[in-house]
Amino acid sequence: MISNETRARFDALVAKYPERRSALIPILHAVQAEAGYLSPEAIAWVAAYLDLSAADVMSVASFYDMLNLEPVGRHMLYVCHNLSCTLLGGERLIRHLEARLGIRCGETTPDGQVTLRRMECLGACGAAPVLQLDGVFHEQMTAERADALLERLRSESA
Amino acid sequence: MAYERILTRYQEIPGYTGTMDAYLAHGGYQALAKALQGMQPAEVTEAVKRSGLRGRGGAGFPCGVKWGFIPKNAGKPVYLVCNGDESEPGTFKDRMLIEDEPHQVLEGIILACYAIGCRRAFFYVRGEFGRGAERAQRAIDDAYARGYLGRNILGSDFDLDVVLHRGAGAYICGEETGLLESLEGKRGQPRPKPPFPAVAGLYRCPTVVNNVETLSNLPHIILRGAEWYAAIGPAKSTGPRLFSVSGHVNRPGNYELPMSITLRELIFEQAGGIRGNRRLKAVIPGGSSSPVLTEQHLDVTMDFESLAAAGSMGGSGAVIVMDDRTCMVHVGEIVSRFYHHESCGQCTQCREGTAWLHKVLHRIEHGKGRQEDLDLLLDLCDNMKGKTICVLSDAAAMPIESYLKHFREEFEQHVRERACPFGGAEAF
Ligand SMILES: Cc1cc2nc3c(=O)[nH]c(=O)nc-3n(C[C@H](O)[C@H](O)[C@H](O)COP(=O)(O)O)c2cc1C
Ligand code: SF4
Ligand code: FES
């Protein structure tokens, strides 16, 4: 499952820190970037690699919102629901996206393309309302701009 | 207000890109050369003390004084951690500094490390800031290539490595000991203090944690002098501050100003006033943990002391502006939902308190509140303050108390009318 090349990359991450365990979150990020989520097998592999128990790694991974312990869609759509975004239509944007995608926040579209998730303040409140698609910020969102974004996703994956 | 920008001066340079070459072409790394070639580490610390620089991460603690707590000759490595976790709701200035002027942060990190004797520093960047992390890593790589990091920096005997570390989504990792736990590969649960990080921080070694904006000030203090810096703004809140203004204003954005600016000038002159010519109702002046202010407070100056005297705090410099259509019960529901979600769960008062605050505010907002709920909220807040491992619990309680203090009638109206007079969440 884990190639020699990936292993070498992890060795380089570990070497940056005085204590091996510090590389845990960077490694989980790297695994997730490839597989989309952290499967039980991946958790077990990382645990063995860092001399930790799988339960320990699981407990760390479950603490962080960005680490997925369940399979997710090809694309991650984060929408901010904190105060500054809500003041400028963030909830309307969320309702629009839910209707458009036919799912509720926290769910994945049946075709496995998009997982929609509510997020706390994303640090872009000056350009509210804000969403992040696969880690990229899209600011001052309107229903029309959100539709255009989803349309682009669909045409890219077609 | 006529004011010469410092931290965001780069925005006035046409076509500026924030790369190594651009930074060097505009005076970058000259402060580092000045320090390494002509100042002892203790002189750098002295200059920072004299400048009066206070932390921009939230607590406003004097930076040079914090450095002074690092024991001399502790026989252990000393660490510096740059806190780029920026997640206090309303705050978006560190992301800008990291993305647009990463070398200014990095030069600040290097200067701080020289002063406190650190040989390996960590730059913790919030997980959601993917572009910021890329920009910061690029800056670090370029600094190594040009001899500003690594062995014998600029021909001196000073060596330094800087490691970029990405978080993974947890507000509590902005709290400095939660951040250290996270950096050690653990759940980001804050540690009981003492011991403070200066004594036993990262890997139980002496550690300084400083905010991105705090560190970005250092090159200017070293290059232009502590006295020049100390003359900017009020005597106890010196230097420039980045105010992140959001909400119902015409021109939201980051504004770099001295802390002698009034709240009125910031909202009505800088940020262009309230959208749609509506009336101002409420302002959160220092991030969502800070108590709310109203029209009567508009002449307060934005320094740490004056905001405290007005019953709030400077916090992270995030100014959230709300117009007269905003329902303060709904605001309370959103703010308490956030703290409930972000409580790390170690302390009963915080774990249970944030859950109850959210539950009670939710039912009042949705027309199911009872008159007793108002006192219940105040009781809960009272129990949450001053008793926990970190101050997230206080940060969750203080704003709610302030909404009740300034807008009690609005809460009572929700209870009386069994509905939100502002039309509920659907109105947003
Ligand atoms: C719940 C909580 C969250 C915090 N979040 C941040 C943050 O996102 N960024 C930050 O710089 N400081 C944050 N702080 C403050 C840090 O604990 C610490 O005081 C700061 O990083 C020190 O740097 P400074 O002295 O340069 O301000 C937070 C504090 C608390 C209690
Ligand atoms: S106060 Fe809350 S966030 Fe802070 S340590 Fe206790 S439970 Fe965790
Ligand atoms: S409140 Fe949405 S980005 Fe800050």
XYZ file of C-alpha atoms and ligand atoms in Angstrom:
629
model
C 0.000 0.000 0.000
C 2.758 2.473 0.900
C 5.419 2.808 -1.779
C 9.138 3.177 -1.080
C 8.943 6.673 -2.445
C 6.206 7.659 0.002
C 8.173 6.071 2.817
C 11.218 8.162 1.895
C 9.036 11.258 1.977
C 7.830 10.347 5.458
C 11.410 9.727 6.603
C 12.235 13.262 5.469
C 9.288 14.632 7.450
C 10.364 12.777 10.582
C 13.912 14.143 10.213
C 12.641 17.715 10.568
C 11.646 17.216 14.189
C 13.556 16.420 17.387
C 10.872 13.848 18.254
C 9.464 11.381 15.758
C 5.868 11.795 16.846
C 5.792 15.435 15.684
C 5.595 14.185 12.108
C 2.227 12.527 12.809
C -0.078 15.281 11.533
C 2.069 16.105 8.468
C 2.053 12.390 7.610
C -1.709 12.109 8.085
C -2.104 15.121 5.784
C 0.075 13.419 3.167
C -1.820 10.133 3.378
C -5.153 11.912 3.126
C -3.968 13.977 0.159
C -3.514 10.724 -1.748
C -6.368 8.584 -0.490
C -8.969 11.254 0.346
C -9.456 9.865 3.839
C -7.705 7.950 6.582
C -8.783 4.324 6.370
C -8.269 1.968 9.338
C -5.450 0.324 7.358
C -3.756 3.682 6.777
C -4.076 4.544 10.477
C -2.548 1.188 11.401
C 0.307 1.688 8.954
C 1.112 5.195 10.225
C 0.898 3.980 13.816
C 3.390 1.193 13.165
C 5.660 3.553 11.253
C 5.809 6.007 14.174
C 5.872 3.353 16.930
C 2.465 4.423 18.245
C -0.685 2.416 18.870
C -3.470 2.616 16.311
C -5.812 3.821 19.078
C -3.437 6.676 19.844
C -3.241 7.765 16.199
C -7.007 7.433 15.895
C -7.545 9.630 18.924
C -5.309 12.339 17.459
C -6.832 12.127 13.983
C -10.358 12.426 15.348
C -9.463 15.682 17.107
C -8.926 17.643 13.902
C -11.746 18.819 11.628
C -9.757 18.515 8.411
C -8.815 14.873 8.874
C -11.430 12.528 7.417
C -11.982 9.183 9.075
C -14.732 8.228 6.628
C -14.620 8.216 2.835
C -15.479 11.591 1.290
C -16.327 12.852 -2.167
C -13.756 13.696 -4.847
C -14.158 17.364 -3.944
C -14.407 18.979 -0.520
C -16.637 22.019 -0.301
C -16.276 23.888 2.981
C -18.713 26.723 3.693
C -18.162 29.118 6.571
C -21.070 29.481 8.988
C -19.441 31.777 11.515
C -20.588 35.281 12.387
C -19.129 37.595 9.726
C -20.204 35.275 6.929
C -23.690 34.794 8.396
C -24.136 38.567 8.624
C -23.625 38.776 4.865
C -25.689 35.842 3.675
C -23.635 32.765 4.621
C -26.715 30.778 5.701
C -28.512 31.675 2.494
C -25.489 30.420 0.588
C -25.555 27.162 2.555
C -29.284 26.665 1.893
C -28.660 27.329 -1.793
C -25.805 24.820 -1.999
C -27.825 22.175 -0.163
C -30.719 22.614 -2.582
C -28.482 22.677 -5.601
C -26.499 19.585 -4.619
C -29.517 17.788 -3.188
C -27.704 16.952 0.054
C -27.418 18.329 3.574
C -24.192 19.665 5.040
C -22.032 16.754 6.167
C -23.186 14.565 3.273
C -21.697 13.544 -0.082
C -23.547 13.683 -3.387
C -24.731 10.229 -4.545
C -22.300 10.350 -7.488
C -19.431 10.704 -5.014
C -18.330 14.049 -6.421
C -18.847 16.598 -3.661
C -18.825 16.524 0.123
C -20.415 19.634 1.614
C -19.342 20.704 5.055
C -20.031 23.620 7.393
C -16.830 25.156 8.762
C -16.025 27.664 11.469
C -14.443 31.002 10.528
C -12.038 30.388 7.654
C -10.027 33.572 8.185
C -11.406 35.439 5.200
C -14.238 37.377 6.877
C -13.431 40.610 5.032
C -14.656 38.934 1.858
C -17.705 37.200 3.334
C -19.483 34.976 2.598
C -16.690 32.556 1.947
C -16.249 28.978 0.857
C -13.277 26.741 0.172
C -13.249 24.231 -2.640
C -10.447 21.676 -2.340
C -8.475 24.076 -0.189
C -8.869 27.103 -2.456
C -10.713 30.181 -1.182
C -13.670 31.618 -3.079
C -14.720 34.914 -1.609
C -17.751 37.222 -1.734
C -19.860 34.299 -2.871
C -23.282 34.680 -4.373
C -25.674 31.946 -5.464
C -24.709 32.637 -9.095
C -20.979 32.403 -8.447
C -21.477 29.219 -6.434
C -23.464 27.722 -9.327
C -20.723 28.653 -11.786
C -18.189 26.946 -9.546
C -20.257 23.743 -9.355
C -20.821 23.860 -13.107
C -17.073 24.031 -13.674
C -16.559 21.026 -11.409
C -19.125 19.060 -13.350
C -17.657 19.886 -16.740
C -14.149 19.051 -15.517
C -15.173 15.638 -14.243
C -17.317 14.838 -17.311
C -5.707 60.235 9.662
C -2.308 60.756 8.028
C -0.349 57.643 8.773
C 2.696 56.011 7.225
C 2.019 52.309 6.793
C 4.676 49.926 7.999
C 3.552 46.288 7.990
C 1.475 46.730 4.848
C 3.705 49.291 3.129
C 4.252 46.675 0.431
C 0.651 47.184 -0.727
C 1.604 50.634 -1.955
C 4.340 49.270 -4.244
C 2.909 48.690 -7.736
C 3.240 45.090 -8.898
C 4.746 43.904 -5.614
C 4.856 40.117 -5.385
C 6.301 39.286 -1.957
C 9.038 37.098 -3.421
C 12.580 37.055 -2.075
C 13.773 39.440 -4.789
C 10.912 41.855 -4.245
C 11.452 41.853 -0.502
C 15.199 42.421 -0.877
C 14.646 45.225 -3.383
C 12.599 47.084 -0.791
C 14.871 46.918 2.205
C 14.237 43.312 3.215
C 16.715 41.524 5.518
C 18.582 44.759 6.258
C 17.405 44.563 9.860
C 18.783 41.051 10.116
C 22.141 42.190 8.729
C 22.174 45.075 11.189
C 21.450 42.757 14.138
C 23.881 40.000 13.173
C 26.700 42.384 12.350
C 26.342 44.925 15.114
C 24.086 43.844 17.967
C 24.387 41.296 20.742
C 21.273 39.105 21.237
C 20.569 40.909 24.524
C 20.582 44.239 22.688
C 17.888 42.966 20.331
C 15.744 41.965 23.323
C 16.412 45.355 24.932
C 15.326 47.169 21.794
C 12.116 45.144 21.624
C 11.418 45.918 25.283
C 11.992 49.637 24.719
C 9.779 49.620 21.632
C 6.829 48.661 23.817
C 5.695 46.027 21.260
C 2.793 44.017 22.674
C 1.626 40.654 21.360
C -0.924 40.825 18.573
C -2.230 37.265 19.079
C -4.834 38.181 21.651
C -3.426 38.806 25.101
C -1.323 41.901 24.335
C 1.579 40.716 26.474
C 4.803 42.766 26.093
C 6.985 40.861 23.644
C 10.423 41.730 25.025
C 9.315 40.890 28.556
C 8.137 37.454 27.406
C 11.515 36.801 25.798
C 13.167 37.815 29.065
C 11.535 34.815 30.820
C 13.659 32.396 28.795
C 16.282 31.104 31.239
C 19.901 31.777 30.337
C 22.032 28.654 29.906
C 19.183 26.260 30.649
C 21.273 23.426 29.224
C 18.427 22.600 26.836
C 17.543 23.800 23.365
C 15.379 26.932 23.209
C 12.485 27.008 20.738
C 10.541 29.729 19.013
C 7.124 28.960 17.580
C 5.447 31.401 15.232
C 1.700 31.178 15.801
C 0.002 31.313 12.407
C -3.083 29.396 13.495
C -5.325 32.449 13.086
C -8.797 31.210 13.896
C -10.405 33.742 16.231
C -13.640 34.493 14.366
C -13.422 37.811 12.535
C -9.632 37.766 12.168
C -7.991 37.619 8.746
C -4.783 39.622 9.000
C -2.221 36.898 9.649
C -3.326 35.056 6.515
C -2.692 38.241 4.557
C 0.755 38.734 6.092
C 1.688 35.092 5.457
C 0.453 35.052 1.860
C 1.495 38.510 0.721
C 4.633 39.361 2.696
C 6.004 36.048 4.022
C 9.614 37.241 4.215
C 8.659 39.963 6.687
C 7.335 37.262 9.046
C 10.393 35.128 8.392
C 12.839 37.959 9.054
C 10.946 38.561 12.311
C 11.267 34.876 13.211
C 15.015 34.928 12.548
C 15.507 38.102 14.630
C 13.512 36.630 17.518
C 15.530 33.402 17.377
C 18.784 35.350 17.436
C 17.587 37.261 20.491
C 16.461 34.244 22.529
C 19.142 31.796 21.371
C 16.909 29.486 19.327
C 18.490 27.229 16.689
C 15.353 25.492 15.422
C 12.074 27.349 15.049
C 8.624 26.176 13.994
C 6.165 28.118 11.896
C 2.709 26.706 12.650
C 0.279 27.617 9.885
C -3.426 26.941 10.192
C -4.438 23.813 8.236
C -7.005 25.629 6.103
C -4.362 28.069 4.833
C -3.053 25.911 1.994
C -1.834 28.824 -0.105
C -0.339 30.483 2.959
C 1.598 27.313 3.762
C 2.912 27.144 0.191
C 3.984 30.782 0.260
C 5.665 30.383 3.636
C 7.485 27.219 2.542
C 8.687 28.966 -0.594
C 9.984 31.865 1.491
C 11.815 29.443 3.789
C 13.362 27.585 0.841
C 14.506 30.834 -0.770
C 15.953 32.063 2.517
C 18.045 28.901 2.780
C 19.230 29.300 -0.808
C 20.400 32.872 -0.155
C 22.040 32.245 3.205
C 19.414 33.828 5.468
C 18.737 30.439 7.049
C 20.974 27.445 7.694
C 24.573 27.536 8.876
C 26.529 30.758 9.520
C 23.790 33.146 8.510
C 25.243 36.187 6.695
C 28.747 35.092 7.656
C 28.010 35.186 11.402
C 28.267 32.219 13.739
C 24.456 32.114 14.050
C 22.739 28.972 12.716
C 19.001 28.528 12.362
C 16.546 26.051 10.872
C 12.895 26.945 10.384
C 10.330 24.168 9.970
C 6.910 24.868 8.533
C 4.164 22.844 10.225
C 0.553 22.739 9.071
C -2.322 22.383 11.489
C -5.377 20.311 10.684
C -8.395 22.322 11.745
C -8.912 23.053 15.454
C -9.358 26.535 16.932
C -7.866 25.479 20.243
C -4.472 24.938 18.570
C -4.189 28.748 18.510
C -3.911 28.682 22.306
C -0.194 28.455 22.832
C -0.005 25.247 24.853
C -2.649 23.571 22.673
C -0.431 24.544 19.761
C 2.621 22.963 21.404
C 0.730 19.710 22.007
C -0.383 19.732 18.383
C 3.174 20.339 17.227
C 4.233 17.318 19.288
C 1.786 15.198 17.299
C -0.968 15.040 19.908
C -4.530 16.228 20.355
C -4.368 20.002 20.706
C -5.399 20.064 24.347
C -4.046 22.993 26.371
C -1.705 22.256 29.273
C -2.179 23.429 32.850
C 0.065 26.417 33.623
C 2.494 26.749 35.318
C 4.883 25.662 34.022
C 4.711 28.347 31.359
C 6.182 27.651 27.923
C 9.186 29.886 28.702
C 10.248 27.250 31.252
C 8.812 24.015 29.845
C 7.305 24.394 26.390
C 7.919 22.419 23.229
C 9.524 19.044 24.093
C 9.635 20.379 27.685
C 12.254 22.947 26.623
C 12.133 26.746 27.066
C 9.854 28.096 24.331
C 8.553 31.428 23.100
C 5.292 31.507 21.166
C 4.658 34.687 19.178
C 1.957 35.681 16.752
C 2.638 36.281 13.029
C 1.851 39.997 13.224
C 3.919 40.468 16.386
C 6.960 38.983 14.656
C 6.340 41.011 11.483
C 7.002 44.166 13.500
C 10.534 43.157 14.489
C 12.449 44.043 11.309
C 11.062 47.593 11.510
C 11.897 47.986 15.194
C 15.478 46.861 14.626
C 16.014 48.871 11.461
C 14.360 52.137 12.465
C 14.896 51.989 16.198
C 12.866 51.339 19.334
C 12.302 55.049 19.975
C 10.841 55.621 16.508
C 8.499 52.679 17.077
C 7.505 53.670 20.607
C 6.425 57.097 19.348
C 3.682 55.533 17.185
C 0.289 55.442 18.918
C -0.552 55.618 22.650
C 2.285 55.186 25.160
C 1.145 51.754 26.366
C -0.055 50.405 23.009
C 2.747 51.297 20.650
C 3.278 50.602 16.987
C 0.953 49.807 14.123
C -1.917 47.372 14.466
C -3.820 45.508 11.793
C -7.558 45.761 12.340
C -9.618 43.190 10.449
C -12.957 44.895 9.837
C -15.882 42.744 8.709
C -19.669 42.597 8.819
C -22.056 45.369 7.815
C -19.581 47.980 6.600
C -19.140 49.413 3.127
C -15.439 48.603 2.869
C -14.499 45.533 4.893
C -10.804 44.682 4.989
C -7.578 44.931 6.947
C -6.634 48.420 8.086
C -3.194 49.183 9.444
C -3.396 52.054 11.930
C -1.977 53.268 15.218
C -4.085 52.243 18.221
C -4.912 55.914 18.876
C -7.605 55.586 16.189
C -11.147 55.703 17.564
C -13.691 53.016 16.885
C -15.788 55.685 15.149
C -12.993 56.673 12.748
C -12.201 53.047 12.028
C -15.789 52.168 11.122
C -17.044 55.391 9.573
C -13.950 56.813 7.885
C -11.676 53.896 7.147
C -14.268 51.177 6.501
C -16.730 53.551 4.855
C -19.577 53.392 7.387
C -22.558 51.070 7.618
C -23.901 49.429 4.465
C -27.115 50.727 3.002
C -27.040 53.754 5.309
C -28.401 51.703 8.143
C -27.738 52.375 11.805
C -24.936 50.792 13.725
C -26.228 48.487 16.421
C -23.278 46.616 17.890
C -19.540 46.130 17.404
C -17.331 43.298 18.534
C -13.950 45.060 18.783
C -11.378 42.272 19.269
C -12.588 38.966 17.854
C -15.652 36.941 18.843
C -14.432 36.398 22.423
C -14.506 40.110 23.183
C -17.535 41.703 24.855
C -19.753 43.725 22.526
C -19.738 47.529 22.354
C -22.491 49.861 21.133
C -22.969 53.366 19.721
C -22.219 54.904 23.102
C -18.659 53.504 22.913
C -17.748 54.836 19.474
C -15.242 57.363 20.776
C -13.100 54.759 22.520
C -9.570 54.549 21.130
C -8.496 51.107 19.958
C -5.613 50.593 22.396
C -5.524 47.719 24.876
C -6.145 49.916 27.964
C -9.003 51.981 26.572
C -10.865 48.957 25.240
C -10.495 47.258 28.628
C -11.780 50.401 30.354
C -14.794 50.350 28.027
C -15.569 46.816 29.213
C -14.150 44.908 26.275
C -10.705 44.015 24.952
C -8.326 44.517 22.048
C -7.960 40.763 21.525
C -6.987 39.808 18.008
C -7.877 43.167 16.431
C -10.934 41.766 14.650
C -13.741 44.319 14.460
C -17.135 42.824 13.571
C -19.761 45.439 12.801
C -23.510 44.796 13.014
C -26.390 46.959 11.817
C -29.822 47.486 13.356
C -31.359 44.466 11.649
C -29.072 42.088 13.493
C -30.600 39.886 16.183
C -28.277 39.688 19.179
C -29.807 36.403 20.353
C -28.968 34.895 16.983
C -25.440 36.321 17.250
C -25.179 34.676 20.666
C -26.381 31.392 19.221
C -23.710 31.490 16.492
C -20.922 32.514 18.862
C -21.833 29.885 21.471
C -22.137 27.184 18.809
C -18.580 28.008 17.797
C -17.130 27.718 21.318
C -19.120 24.565 21.976
C -17.694 23.027 18.805
C -14.141 24.119 19.657
C -14.011 23.277 23.381
C -11.383 20.556 23.744
C -13.463 18.920 26.459
C -10.861 18.604 29.212
C -12.605 20.892 31.723
C -16.156 20.219 32.867
C -17.063 23.924 33.180
C -16.062 24.568 29.588
C -17.334 21.346 28.023
C -20.722 21.459 29.742
C -20.946 25.240 29.931
C -20.476 25.829 26.209
C -22.990 23.044 25.432
C -25.592 24.588 27.749
C -25.014 28.128 26.501
C -25.621 26.993 22.964
C -28.663 24.926 23.896
C -30.332 27.738 25.845
C -29.551 30.422 23.264
C -30.848 28.151 20.517
C -34.156 27.671 22.294
C -34.599 31.377 23.020
C -33.862 32.244 19.396
C -36.360 29.625 18.221
C -39.175 30.903 20.409
C -38.934 28.179 23.050
C -37.151 30.187 25.742
C -38.444 30.844 29.262
C -37.998 33.928 31.378
C -35.706 31.973 33.780
C -33.372 31.250 30.876
C -31.916 34.735 31.051
C -30.636 34.244 34.574
C -29.652 30.700 33.729
C -27.389 32.079 31.004
C -25.745 34.512 33.423
C -25.328 31.743 35.994
C -23.693 29.473 33.435
C -21.327 32.249 32.355
C -20.397 32.951 35.936
C -19.502 29.303 36.484
C -17.388 29.143 33.356
C -14.978 31.946 34.182
C -11.594 31.729 35.852
C -11.757 28.021 36.631
C -10.349 26.197 33.651
C -7.074 25.039 32.119
C -7.173 27.676 29.387
C -9.275 30.780 28.820
C -11.468 29.424 26.015
C -14.130 28.953 28.667
C -13.931 32.642 29.647
C -13.841 33.569 25.968
C -17.123 31.732 25.477
C -18.812 33.303 28.507
C -17.751 36.956 28.229
C -19.468 37.799 24.944
C -22.785 36.218 26.015
C -22.783 38.174 29.285
C -22.198 41.346 27.308
C -25.081 40.675 24.896
C -27.382 40.246 27.886
C -26.016 43.373 29.508
C -26.517 45.642 26.512
C -29.494 43.958 24.832
C -31.476 42.308 27.630
C -34.767 43.666 26.345
C -34.188 41.871 23.065
C -33.815 38.534 24.866
C -36.990 39.224 26.854
C -38.866 40.068 23.687
C -37.923 36.668 22.219
C -39.321 34.976 25.320
C -42.500 37.100 25.455
C -43.335 36.797 21.776
C -42.230 33.162 21.524
C -40.419 34.052 18.316
C -37.457 35.989 16.979
C -38.606 39.560 16.320
C -36.022 39.809 13.563
C -37.427 36.924 11.550
C -35.095 34.203 12.849
C -32.266 32.471 11.037
C -34.236 32.581 7.777
C -33.778 36.349 7.735
C -30.049 35.928 7.282
C -8.627 29.851 22.760
C -7.455 30.656 22.307
C -7.188 30.760 20.946
C -6.089 31.494 20.499
N -5.862 31.584 19.160
C -4.772 32.270 18.723
C -4.480 32.352 17.335
O -5.211 31.811 16.494
N -3.364 33.033 16.944
C -2.533 33.638 17.857
O -1.527 34.220 17.470
N -2.795 33.583 19.174
C -3.884 32.915 19.629
N -4.123 32.838 20.977
C -3.159 33.484 21.905
C -1.977 32.555 22.169
O -2.284 31.690 23.258
C -0.715 33.331 22.563
O -1.028 34.221 23.585
C -0.112 34.118 21.416
O 0.117 33.329 20.300
C 1.185 34.726 21.872
O 1.741 35.525 20.878
P 1.889 37.101 21.047
O 2.417 37.346 22.433
O 2.824 37.492 19.987
O 0.518 37.663 20.871
C -5.237 32.129 21.441
C -5.533 32.025 22.796
C -6.627 31.310 23.226
C -6.896 31.224 24.692
S -11.096 25.662 28.989
Fe -12.121 24.459 27.397
S -10.731 24.523 25.653
Fe -9.538 25.212 27.454
S -8.581 23.333 28.212
Fe -10.519 23.508 29.303
S -12.008 22.328 28.062
Fe -10.193 22.690 26.794
S -16.656 34.335 9.508
Fe -16.539 33.345 7.602
S -14.457 33.531 7.102
Fe -14.541 34.437 9.062
